[in-house]
Amino acid sequence: MIRALTIFFLQKKRHIRYRILSDISYLFGKPKLIQPTLFAGKGKIFFGANVVIGCEKSPFLYSNYSYIEARNPNAKIVFEDGVWTNNNLVIICNESNITIRKNTLIGFNVEIFDCDFHSIQPEKRKESSGISSPVVISENVWIGSNVKILKGVSIGINSIIANGSVVSSDIPDNVIAGGIPAKVIKKI
Ligand SMILES: CC(C)(COP(=O)(O)OP(=O)(O)OC[C@H]1O[C@@H](n2cnc3c(N)ncnc32)[C@H](O)[C@@H]1OP(=O)(O)O)[C@@H](O)C(=O)NCCC(=O)NCCS
């Protein structure tokens, strides 16, 4: 009992700290935050019903936080109903949309970006973020832990992205895809 209360209050303090550090311009909806989460940026973040961020029986819960940023005013991040994510989720949407459709599951240490954040041109690399391009993760997808999802990518309904993959091009519906870069391994 004493242990449970101590953990509760220590975590509560961390949740409050990251709430104070959050500076998001527009946040709609109320996700269940198991892990402390920092919401940043001048854009918009929308949560549907029953969205959960963080997992109790999983690494990083006590040492880290999830980071969700809609960087510029035209950046929009949408979590539809029933999306569940494990700890250490990082999403940065520069100036397009990142959409995670209903009931998608996301493992720990997952990164999702709509942009490279630096130009590939050497002379513009510090000044330019490069092109932003929307990301769509369809309904009922399962993203394994340690996966990176890069700009402009769509992942099809029910598909699975294997642990540790880097997704740099579209993945169709109903497949398992994996590797760097992620390729279709088999149909489900
Ligand atoms: C994708 C996954 C579900 C596949 O499981 P499976 O259907 O049992 O697949 P298998 O182990 O039979 O592997 C099938 C093929 O995919 C390959 N593969 C499996 N995982 C892979 C990975 N992470 N990256 C690249 N290739 C992978 C296998 O090498 C095998 O290739 P082969 O047919 O050439 O031998 C599983 O490998 C995985 O990544 N699970 C995610 C675990 C996770 O991160 N959970 C989140 C916790 S919150």
PDB file of C-alpha atoms and ligand atoms in Angstrom:
ATOM      1  CA  MET A   1       0.000   0.000   0.000  1.00  0.00           C
ATOM      2  CA  ILE A   2       2.767   2.456   1.030  1.00  0.00           C
ATOM      3  CA  ARG A   3       4.731   1.481  -2.091  1.00  0.00           C
ATOM      4  CA  ALA A   4       1.710   2.057  -4.369  1.00  0.00           C
ATOM      5  CA  LEU A   5       1.008   5.458  -2.790  1.00  0.00           C
ATOM      6  CA  THR A   6       4.668   6.533  -3.057  1.00  0.00           C
ATOM      7  CA  ILE A   7       4.772   5.574  -6.758  1.00  0.00           C
ATOM      8  CA  PHE A   8       1.464   7.374  -7.355  1.00  0.00           C
ATOM      9  CA  PHE A   9       2.674  10.644  -5.807  1.00  0.00           C
ATOM     10  CA  LEU A  10       6.128  10.527  -7.437  1.00  0.00           C
ATOM     11  CA  GLN A  11       4.524   9.989 -10.849  1.00  0.00           C
ATOM     12  CA  LYS A  12       1.868  12.649 -10.143  1.00  0.00           C
ATOM     13  CA  LYS A  13       4.694  15.167  -9.595  1.00  0.00           C
ATOM     14  CA  ARG A  14       6.239  14.209 -12.956  1.00  0.00           C
ATOM     15  CA  HIS A  15       2.861  14.496 -14.726  1.00  0.00           C
ATOM     16  CA  ILE A  16       2.431  18.007 -13.306  1.00  0.00           C
ATOM     17  CA  ARG A  17       5.958  18.995 -14.409  1.00  0.00           C
ATOM     18  CA  TYR A  18       5.329  17.960 -18.028  1.00  0.00           C
ATOM     19  CA  ARG A  19       1.894  19.595 -18.021  1.00  0.00           C
ATOM     20  CA  ILE A  20       3.578  22.858 -16.967  1.00  0.00           C
ATOM     21  CA  LEU A  21       6.254  22.436 -19.658  1.00  0.00           C
ATOM     22  CA  SER A  22       3.585  21.851 -22.352  1.00  0.00           C
ATOM     23  CA  ASP A  23       2.894  24.894 -24.542  1.00  0.00           C
ATOM     24  CA  ILE A  24       0.579  23.488 -27.234  1.00  0.00           C
ATOM     25  CA  SER A  25      -1.702  26.151 -28.748  1.00  0.00           C
ATOM     26  CA  TYR A  26      -4.737  23.891 -29.215  1.00  0.00           C
ATOM     27  CA  LEU A  27      -5.401  20.524 -27.637  1.00  0.00           C
ATOM     28  CA  PHE A  28      -8.809  18.883 -28.076  1.00  0.00           C
ATOM     29  CA  GLY A  29      -9.908  15.806 -26.109  1.00  0.00           C
ATOM     30  CA  LYS A  30      -8.605  14.026 -23.048  1.00  0.00           C
ATOM     31  CA  PRO A  31      -6.287  11.059 -23.519  1.00  0.00           C
ATOM     32  CA  LYS A  32      -5.531   8.840 -20.545  1.00  0.00           C
ATOM     33  CA  LEU A  33      -1.904   9.678 -19.753  1.00  0.00           C
ATOM     34  CA  ILE A  34      -0.145   6.768 -18.046  1.00  0.00           C
ATOM     35  CA  GLN A  35       3.296   8.192 -18.946  1.00  0.00           C
ATOM     36  CA  PRO A  36       4.006  11.923 -18.442  1.00  0.00           C
ATOM     37  CA  THR A  37       3.587  13.611 -21.829  1.00  0.00           C
ATOM     38  CA  LEU A  38       4.829  16.940 -23.159  1.00  0.00           C
ATOM     39  CA  PHE A  39       2.560  18.600 -25.749  1.00  0.00           C
ATOM     40  CA  ALA A  40       4.316  21.331 -27.724  1.00  0.00           C
ATOM     41  CA  GLY A  41       3.862  23.675 -30.681  1.00  0.00           C
ATOM     42  CA  LYS A  42       1.713  26.299 -32.350  1.00  0.00           C
ATOM     43  CA  GLY A  43      -0.527  23.765 -34.156  1.00  0.00           C
ATOM     44  CA  LYS A  44      -3.407  21.506 -33.150  1.00  0.00           C
ATOM     45  CA  ILE A  45      -3.601  18.098 -31.492  1.00  0.00           C
ATOM     46  CA  PHE A  46      -6.916  16.157 -31.430  1.00  0.00           C
ATOM     47  CA  PHE A  47      -7.718  13.101 -29.310  1.00  0.00           C
ATOM     48  CA  GLY A  48     -10.747  10.865 -29.850  1.00  0.00           C
ATOM     49  CA  ALA A  49     -12.340   8.765 -27.118  1.00  0.00           C
ATOM     50  CA  ASN A  50     -10.399   6.171 -25.111  1.00  0.00           C
ATOM     51  CA  VAL A  51      -6.913   7.105 -26.278  1.00  0.00           C
ATOM     52  CA  VAL A  52      -4.172   5.880 -23.910  1.00  0.00           C
ATOM     53  CA  ILE A  53      -0.558   7.107 -23.864  1.00  0.00           C
ATOM     54  CA  GLY A  54       1.909   5.048 -21.854  1.00  0.00           C
ATOM     55  CA  CYS A  55       1.994   1.626 -20.286  1.00  0.00           C
ATOM     56  CA  GLU A  56       2.561   0.633 -16.671  1.00  0.00           C
ATOM     57  CA  LYS A  57       4.238  -2.739 -17.187  1.00  0.00           C
ATOM     58  CA  SER A  58       6.826  -1.509 -19.657  1.00  0.00           C
ATOM     59  CA  PRO A  59      10.260   0.175 -19.713  1.00  0.00           C
ATOM     60  CA  PHE A  60      10.826   3.938 -19.422  1.00  0.00           C
ATOM     61  CA  LEU A  61       7.638   4.708 -17.477  1.00  0.00           C
ATOM     62  CA  TYR A  62       9.503   6.233 -14.531  1.00  0.00           C
ATOM     63  CA  SER A  63      12.489   7.714 -16.344  1.00  0.00           C
ATOM     64  CA  ASN A  64      11.137   9.349 -19.479  1.00  0.00           C
ATOM     65  CA  TYR A  65       8.182  11.014 -21.164  1.00  0.00           C
ATOM     66  CA  SER A  66       6.263  10.988 -24.432  1.00  0.00           C
ATOM     67  CA  TYR A  67       6.689  14.036 -26.686  1.00  0.00           C
ATOM     68  CA  ILE A  68       3.983  15.187 -29.119  1.00  0.00           C
ATOM     69  CA  GLU A  69       4.607  18.378 -31.080  1.00  0.00           C
ATOM     70  CA  ALA A  70       2.482  20.141 -33.717  1.00  0.00           C
ATOM     71  CA  ARG A  71       5.228  22.609 -34.542  1.00  0.00           C
ATOM     72  CA  ASN A  72       3.756  25.276 -36.819  1.00  0.00           C
ATOM     73  CA  PRO A  73       0.233  26.798 -36.874  1.00  0.00           C
ATOM     74  CA  ASN A  74      -0.852  24.584 -39.806  1.00  0.00           C
ATOM     75  CA  ALA A  75       0.403  21.354 -38.202  1.00  0.00           C
ATOM     76  CA  LYS A  76      -2.310  18.919 -37.095  1.00  0.00           C
ATOM     77  CA  ILE A  77      -1.999  15.623 -35.227  1.00  0.00           C
ATOM     78  CA  VAL A  78      -5.064  13.386 -34.857  1.00  0.00           C
ATOM     79  CA  PHE A  79      -5.422  10.317 -32.624  1.00  0.00           C
ATOM     80  CA  GLU A  80      -8.725   8.631 -33.410  1.00  0.00           C
ATOM     81  CA  ASP A  81     -10.788   6.627 -30.896  1.00  0.00           C
ATOM     82  CA  GLY A  82      -9.132   3.738 -29.146  1.00  0.00           C
ATOM     83  CA  VAL A  83      -5.510   4.431 -30.136  1.00  0.00           C
ATOM     84  CA  TRP A  84      -3.125   2.950 -27.582  1.00  0.00           C
ATOM     85  CA  THR A  85       0.588   3.778 -27.346  1.00  0.00           C
ATOM     86  CA  ASN A  86       3.353   2.416 -25.166  1.00  0.00           C
ATOM     87  CA  ASN A  87       5.991   4.636 -23.482  1.00  0.00           C
ATOM     88  CA  ASN A  88       8.377   7.118 -25.141  1.00  0.00           C
ATOM     89  CA  LEU A  89       6.229   7.990 -28.125  1.00  0.00           C
ATOM     90  CA  VAL A  90       7.747  10.854 -30.154  1.00  0.00           C
ATOM     91  CA  ILE A  91       5.614  12.588 -32.777  1.00  0.00           C
ATOM     92  CA  ILE A  92       6.729  15.791 -34.479  1.00  0.00           C
ATOM     93  CA  CYS A  93       4.459  17.272 -37.130  1.00  0.00           C
ATOM     94  CA  ASN A  94       6.114  20.262 -38.776  1.00  0.00           C
ATOM     95  CA  GLU A  95       3.424  21.729 -41.012  1.00  0.00           C
ATOM     96  CA  SER A  96       1.152  19.033 -42.423  1.00  0.00           C
ATOM     97  CA  ASN A  97      -0.967  16.283 -40.802  1.00  0.00           C
ATOM     98  CA  ILE A  98      -0.178  13.138 -38.879  1.00  0.00           C
ATOM     99  CA  THR A  99      -3.267  10.933 -38.492  1.00  0.00           C
ATOM    100  CA  ILE A 100      -3.465   7.757 -36.419  1.00  0.00           C
ATOM    101  CA  ARG A 101      -6.736   6.008 -37.122  1.00  0.00           C
ATOM    102  CA  LYS A 102      -8.988   3.997 -34.792  1.00  0.00           C
ATOM    103  CA  ASN A 103      -7.674   1.242 -32.540  1.00  0.00           C
ATOM    104  CA  THR A 104      -4.068   1.375 -33.713  1.00  0.00           C
ATOM    105  CA  LEU A 105      -1.492  -0.014 -31.240  1.00  0.00           C
ATOM    106  CA  ILE A 106       1.983   1.510 -30.946  1.00  0.00           C
ATOM    107  CA  GLY A 107       4.940  -0.069 -29.099  1.00  0.00           C
ATOM    108  CA  PHE A 108       7.564   1.771 -27.053  1.00  0.00           C
ATOM    109  CA  ASN A 109      10.225   4.143 -28.452  1.00  0.00           C
ATOM    110  CA  VAL A 110       8.357   4.877 -31.654  1.00  0.00           C
ATOM    111  CA  GLU A 111       9.086   8.039 -33.693  1.00  0.00           C
ATOM    112  CA  ILE A 112       6.698   9.516 -36.261  1.00  0.00           C
ATOM    113  CA  PHE A 113       7.755  12.578 -38.339  1.00  0.00           C
ATOM    114  CA  ASP A 114       6.088  14.440 -41.247  1.00  0.00           C
ATOM    115  CA  CYS A 115       9.366  16.045 -42.334  1.00  0.00           C
ATOM    116  CA  ASP A 116      13.160  15.609 -42.224  1.00  0.00           C
ATOM    117  CA  PHE A 117      13.710  18.878 -40.281  1.00  0.00           C
ATOM    118  CA  HIS A 118      16.838  19.723 -42.308  1.00  0.00           C
ATOM    119  CA  SER A 119      17.220  20.261 -46.022  1.00  0.00           C
ATOM    120  CA  ILE A 120      19.265  17.676 -47.888  1.00  0.00           C
ATOM    121  CA  GLN A 121      20.956  20.609 -49.672  1.00  0.00           C
ATOM    122  CA  PRO A 122      24.202  21.339 -47.757  1.00  0.00           C
ATOM    123  CA  GLU A 123      23.917  25.129 -48.039  1.00  0.00           C
ATOM    124  CA  LYS A 124      20.315  25.174 -46.703  1.00  0.00           C
ATOM    125  CA  ARG A 125      20.656  22.469 -44.086  1.00  0.00           C
ATOM    126  CA  LYS A 126      20.521  24.704 -41.015  1.00  0.00           C
ATOM    127  CA  GLU A 127      17.803  27.095 -42.247  1.00  0.00           C
ATOM    128  CA  SER A 128      15.314  24.855 -44.040  1.00  0.00           C
ATOM    129  CA  SER A 129      13.218  22.016 -42.632  1.00  0.00           C
ATOM    130  CA  GLY A 130      12.689  20.519 -46.083  1.00  0.00           C
ATOM    131  CA  ILE A 131       9.268  19.452 -47.354  1.00  0.00           C
ATOM    132  CA  SER A 132       6.539  18.349 -44.955  1.00  0.00           C
ATOM    133  CA  SER A 133       4.316  15.537 -46.141  1.00  0.00           C
ATOM    134  CA  PRO A 134       1.339  13.923 -44.316  1.00  0.00           C
ATOM    135  CA  VAL A 135       1.542  10.597 -42.527  1.00  0.00           C
ATOM    136  CA  VAL A 136      -1.495   8.291 -42.222  1.00  0.00           C
ATOM    137  CA  ILE A 137      -1.519   5.204 -40.029  1.00  0.00           C
ATOM    138  CA  SER A 138      -4.767   3.395 -40.817  1.00  0.00           C
ATOM    139  CA  GLU A 139      -7.261   1.627 -38.593  1.00  0.00           C
ATOM    140  CA  ASN A 140      -6.180  -1.290 -36.446  1.00  0.00           C
ATOM    141  CA  VAL A 141      -2.481  -1.145 -37.336  1.00  0.00           C
ATOM    142  CA  TRP A 142       0.107  -2.563 -34.921  1.00  0.00           C
ATOM    143  CA  ILE A 143       3.439  -0.742 -34.809  1.00  0.00           C
ATOM    144  CA  GLY A 144       6.158  -2.742 -32.992  1.00  0.00           C
ATOM    145  CA  SER A 145       8.578  -1.122 -30.566  1.00  0.00           C
ATOM    146  CA  ASN A 146      11.567   0.931 -31.797  1.00  0.00           C
ATOM    147  CA  VAL A 147       9.930   1.665 -35.162  1.00  0.00           C
ATOM    148  CA  LYS A 148      10.541   4.946 -37.031  1.00  0.00           C
ATOM    149  CA  ILE A 149       7.918   6.265 -39.439  1.00  0.00           C
ATOM    150  CA  LEU A 150       9.137   8.950 -41.814  1.00  0.00           C
ATOM    151  CA  LYS A 151       7.444  11.712 -43.834  1.00  0.00           C
ATOM    152  CA  GLY A 152       4.753  11.059 -46.425  1.00  0.00           C
ATOM    153  CA  VAL A 153       4.081   7.460 -45.466  1.00  0.00           C
ATOM    154  CA  SER A 154       0.719   5.623 -45.351  1.00  0.00           C
ATOM    155  CA  ILE A 155       0.327   2.328 -43.528  1.00  0.00           C
ATOM    156  CA  GLY A 156      -2.707   0.252 -44.576  1.00  0.00           C
ATOM    157  CA  ILE A 157      -5.545  -1.161 -42.462  1.00  0.00           C
ATOM    158  CA  ASN A 158      -4.661  -4.037 -40.074  1.00  0.00           C
ATOM    159  CA  SER A 159      -0.999  -4.116 -41.090  1.00  0.00           C
ATOM    160  CA  ILE A 160       1.865  -4.825 -38.682  1.00  0.00           C
ATOM    161  CA  ILE A 161       5.235  -3.067 -38.671  1.00  0.00           C
ATOM    162  CA  ALA A 162       7.918  -5.344 -37.217  1.00  0.00           C
ATOM    163  CA  ASN A 163      10.105  -4.320 -34.289  1.00  0.00           C
ATOM    164  CA  GLY A 164      12.944  -1.935 -35.148  1.00  0.00           C
ATOM    165  CA  SER A 165      11.795  -1.110 -38.688  1.00  0.00           C
ATOM    166  CA  VAL A 166      12.185   2.192 -40.508  1.00  0.00           C
ATOM    167  CA  VAL A 167       9.136   2.929 -42.667  1.00  0.00           C
ATOM    168  CA  SER A 168      10.067   5.267 -45.510  1.00  0.00           C
ATOM    169  CA  SER A 169       7.454   4.302 -48.134  1.00  0.00           C
ATOM    170  CA  ASP A 170       3.809   3.174 -48.180  1.00  0.00           C
ATOM    171  CA  ILE A 171       2.778  -0.173 -46.705  1.00  0.00           C
ATOM    172  CA  PRO A 172      -0.447  -1.791 -48.030  1.00  0.00           C
ATOM    173  CA  ASP A 173      -3.422  -3.160 -46.056  1.00  0.00           C
ATOM    174  CA  ASN A 174      -3.273  -6.507 -44.217  1.00  0.00           C
ATOM    175  CA  VAL A 175       0.453  -7.258 -44.351  1.00  0.00           C
ATOM    176  CA  ILE A 176       3.414  -7.679 -42.027  1.00  0.00           C
ATOM    177  CA  ALA A 177       6.234  -5.360 -43.081  1.00  0.00           C
ATOM    178  CA  GLY A 178       9.680  -5.003 -41.568  1.00  0.00           C
ATOM    179  CA  GLY A 179      13.340  -4.103 -41.947  1.00  0.00           C
ATOM    180  CA  ILE A 180      15.266  -0.973 -42.921  1.00  0.00           C
ATOM    181  CA  PRO A 181      13.668   0.269 -45.095  1.00  0.00           C
ATOM    182  CA  ALA A 182      10.467  -1.629 -44.267  1.00  0.00           C
ATOM    183  CA  LYS A 183       9.273  -4.044 -46.978  1.00  0.00           C
ATOM    184  CA  VAL A 184       6.323  -6.449 -47.047  1.00  0.00           C
ATOM    185  CA  ILE A 185       7.289  -9.749 -45.388  1.00  0.00           C
ATOM    186  CA  LYS A 186       3.979 -11.577 -45.736  1.00  0.00           C
ATOM    187  CA  LYS A 187       0.186 -11.166 -45.939  1.00  0.00           C
ATOM    188  CA  ILE A 188      -1.868 -11.597 -42.820  1.00  0.00           C
TER     189      ILE A 188
HETATM  190  C1  LIG B   1       6.311  -8.744 -36.986  1.00  0.00           C
HETATM  191  C2  LIG B   1       6.221  -9.927 -36.032  1.00  0.00           C
HETATM  192  C3  LIG B   1       4.862  -9.848 -35.284  1.00  0.00           C
HETATM  193  C4  LIG B   1       6.294 -11.174 -36.915  1.00  0.00           C
HETATM  194  O1  LIG B   1       6.033 -12.291 -36.191  1.00  0.00           O
HETATM  195  P1  LIG B   1       5.798 -13.730 -36.946  1.00  0.00           P
HETATM  196  O2  LIG B   1       4.584 -13.710 -37.800  1.00  0.00           O
HETATM  197  O3  LIG B   1       5.883 -14.761 -35.879  1.00  0.00           O
HETATM  198  O4  LIG B   1       6.979 -13.774 -37.964  1.00  0.00           O
HETATM  199  P2  LIG B   1       8.263 -14.724 -38.015  1.00  0.00           P
HETATM  200  O5  LIG B   1       9.034 -14.645 -36.747  1.00  0.00           O
HETATM  201  O6  LIG B   1       7.791 -16.066 -38.502  1.00  0.00           O
HETATM  202  O7  LIG B   1       9.109 -14.019 -39.159  1.00  0.00           O
HETATM  203  C5  LIG B   1       8.644 -13.947 -40.485  1.00  0.00           C
HETATM  204  C6  LIG B   1       9.725 -13.286 -41.304  1.00  0.00           C
HETATM  205  O8  LIG B   1       9.816 -11.924 -40.888  1.00  0.00           O
HETATM  206  C7  LIG B   1      11.151 -11.612 -40.513  1.00  0.00           C
HETATM  207  N1  LIG B   1      11.078 -10.673 -39.383  1.00  0.00           N
HETATM  208  C8  LIG B   1      10.494 -10.864 -38.199  1.00  0.00           C
HETATM  209  N2  LIG B   1      10.659  -9.776 -37.430  1.00  0.00           N
HETATM  210  C9  LIG B   1      11.370  -8.907 -38.137  1.00  0.00           C
HETATM  211  C10 LIG B   1      11.883  -7.618 -37.858  1.00  0.00           C
HETATM  212  N3  LIG B   1      11.659  -7.032 -36.681  1.00  0.00           N
HETATM  213  N4  LIG B   1      12.555  -6.968 -38.806  1.00  0.00           N
HETATM  214  C11 LIG B   1      12.780  -7.566 -40.008  1.00  0.00           C
HETATM  215  N5  LIG B   1      12.334  -8.791 -40.328  1.00  0.00           N
HETATM  216  C12 LIG B   1      11.639  -9.461 -39.406  1.00  0.00           C
HETATM  217  C13 LIG B   1      11.743 -12.932 -40.101  1.00  0.00           C
HETATM  218  O9  LIG B   1      13.136 -12.910 -40.204  1.00  0.00           O
HETATM  219  C14 LIG B   1      11.105 -13.875 -41.093  1.00  0.00           C
HETATM  220  O10 LIG B   1      11.781 -13.767 -42.314  1.00  0.00           O
HETATM  221  P3  LIG B   1      12.020 -15.090 -43.256  1.00  0.00           P
HETATM  222  O11 LIG B   1      10.630 -15.542 -43.632  1.00  0.00           O
HETATM  223  O12 LIG B   1      12.824 -14.566 -44.398  1.00  0.00           O
HETATM  224  O13 LIG B   1      12.719 -16.073 -42.387  1.00  0.00           O
HETATM  225  C15 LIG B   1       7.362  -9.902 -34.980  1.00  0.00           C
HETATM  226  O14 LIG B   1       8.596 -10.255 -35.578  1.00  0.00           O
HETATM  227  C16 LIG B   1       7.530  -8.506 -34.357  1.00  0.00           C
HETATM  228  O15 LIG B   1       8.288  -7.648 -34.815  1.00  0.00           O
HETATM  229  N6  LIG B   1       6.772  -8.257 -33.270  1.00  0.00           N
HETATM  230  C17 LIG B   1       6.724  -6.949 -32.657  1.00  0.00           C
HETATM  231  C18 LIG B   1       7.078  -7.055 -31.175  1.00  0.00           C
HETATM  232  C19 LIG B   1       6.932  -5.715 -30.526  1.00  0.00           C
HETATM  233  O16 LIG B   1       7.695  -4.807 -30.791  1.00  0.00           O
HETATM  234  N7  LIG B   1       5.894  -5.602 -29.681  1.00  0.00           N
HETATM  235  C20 LIG B   1       5.543  -4.329 -29.071  1.00  0.00           C
HETATM  236  C21 LIG B   1       5.486  -4.405 -27.603  1.00  0.00           C
HETATM  237  S1  LIG B   1       4.480  -3.081 -26.997  1.00  0.00           S
END
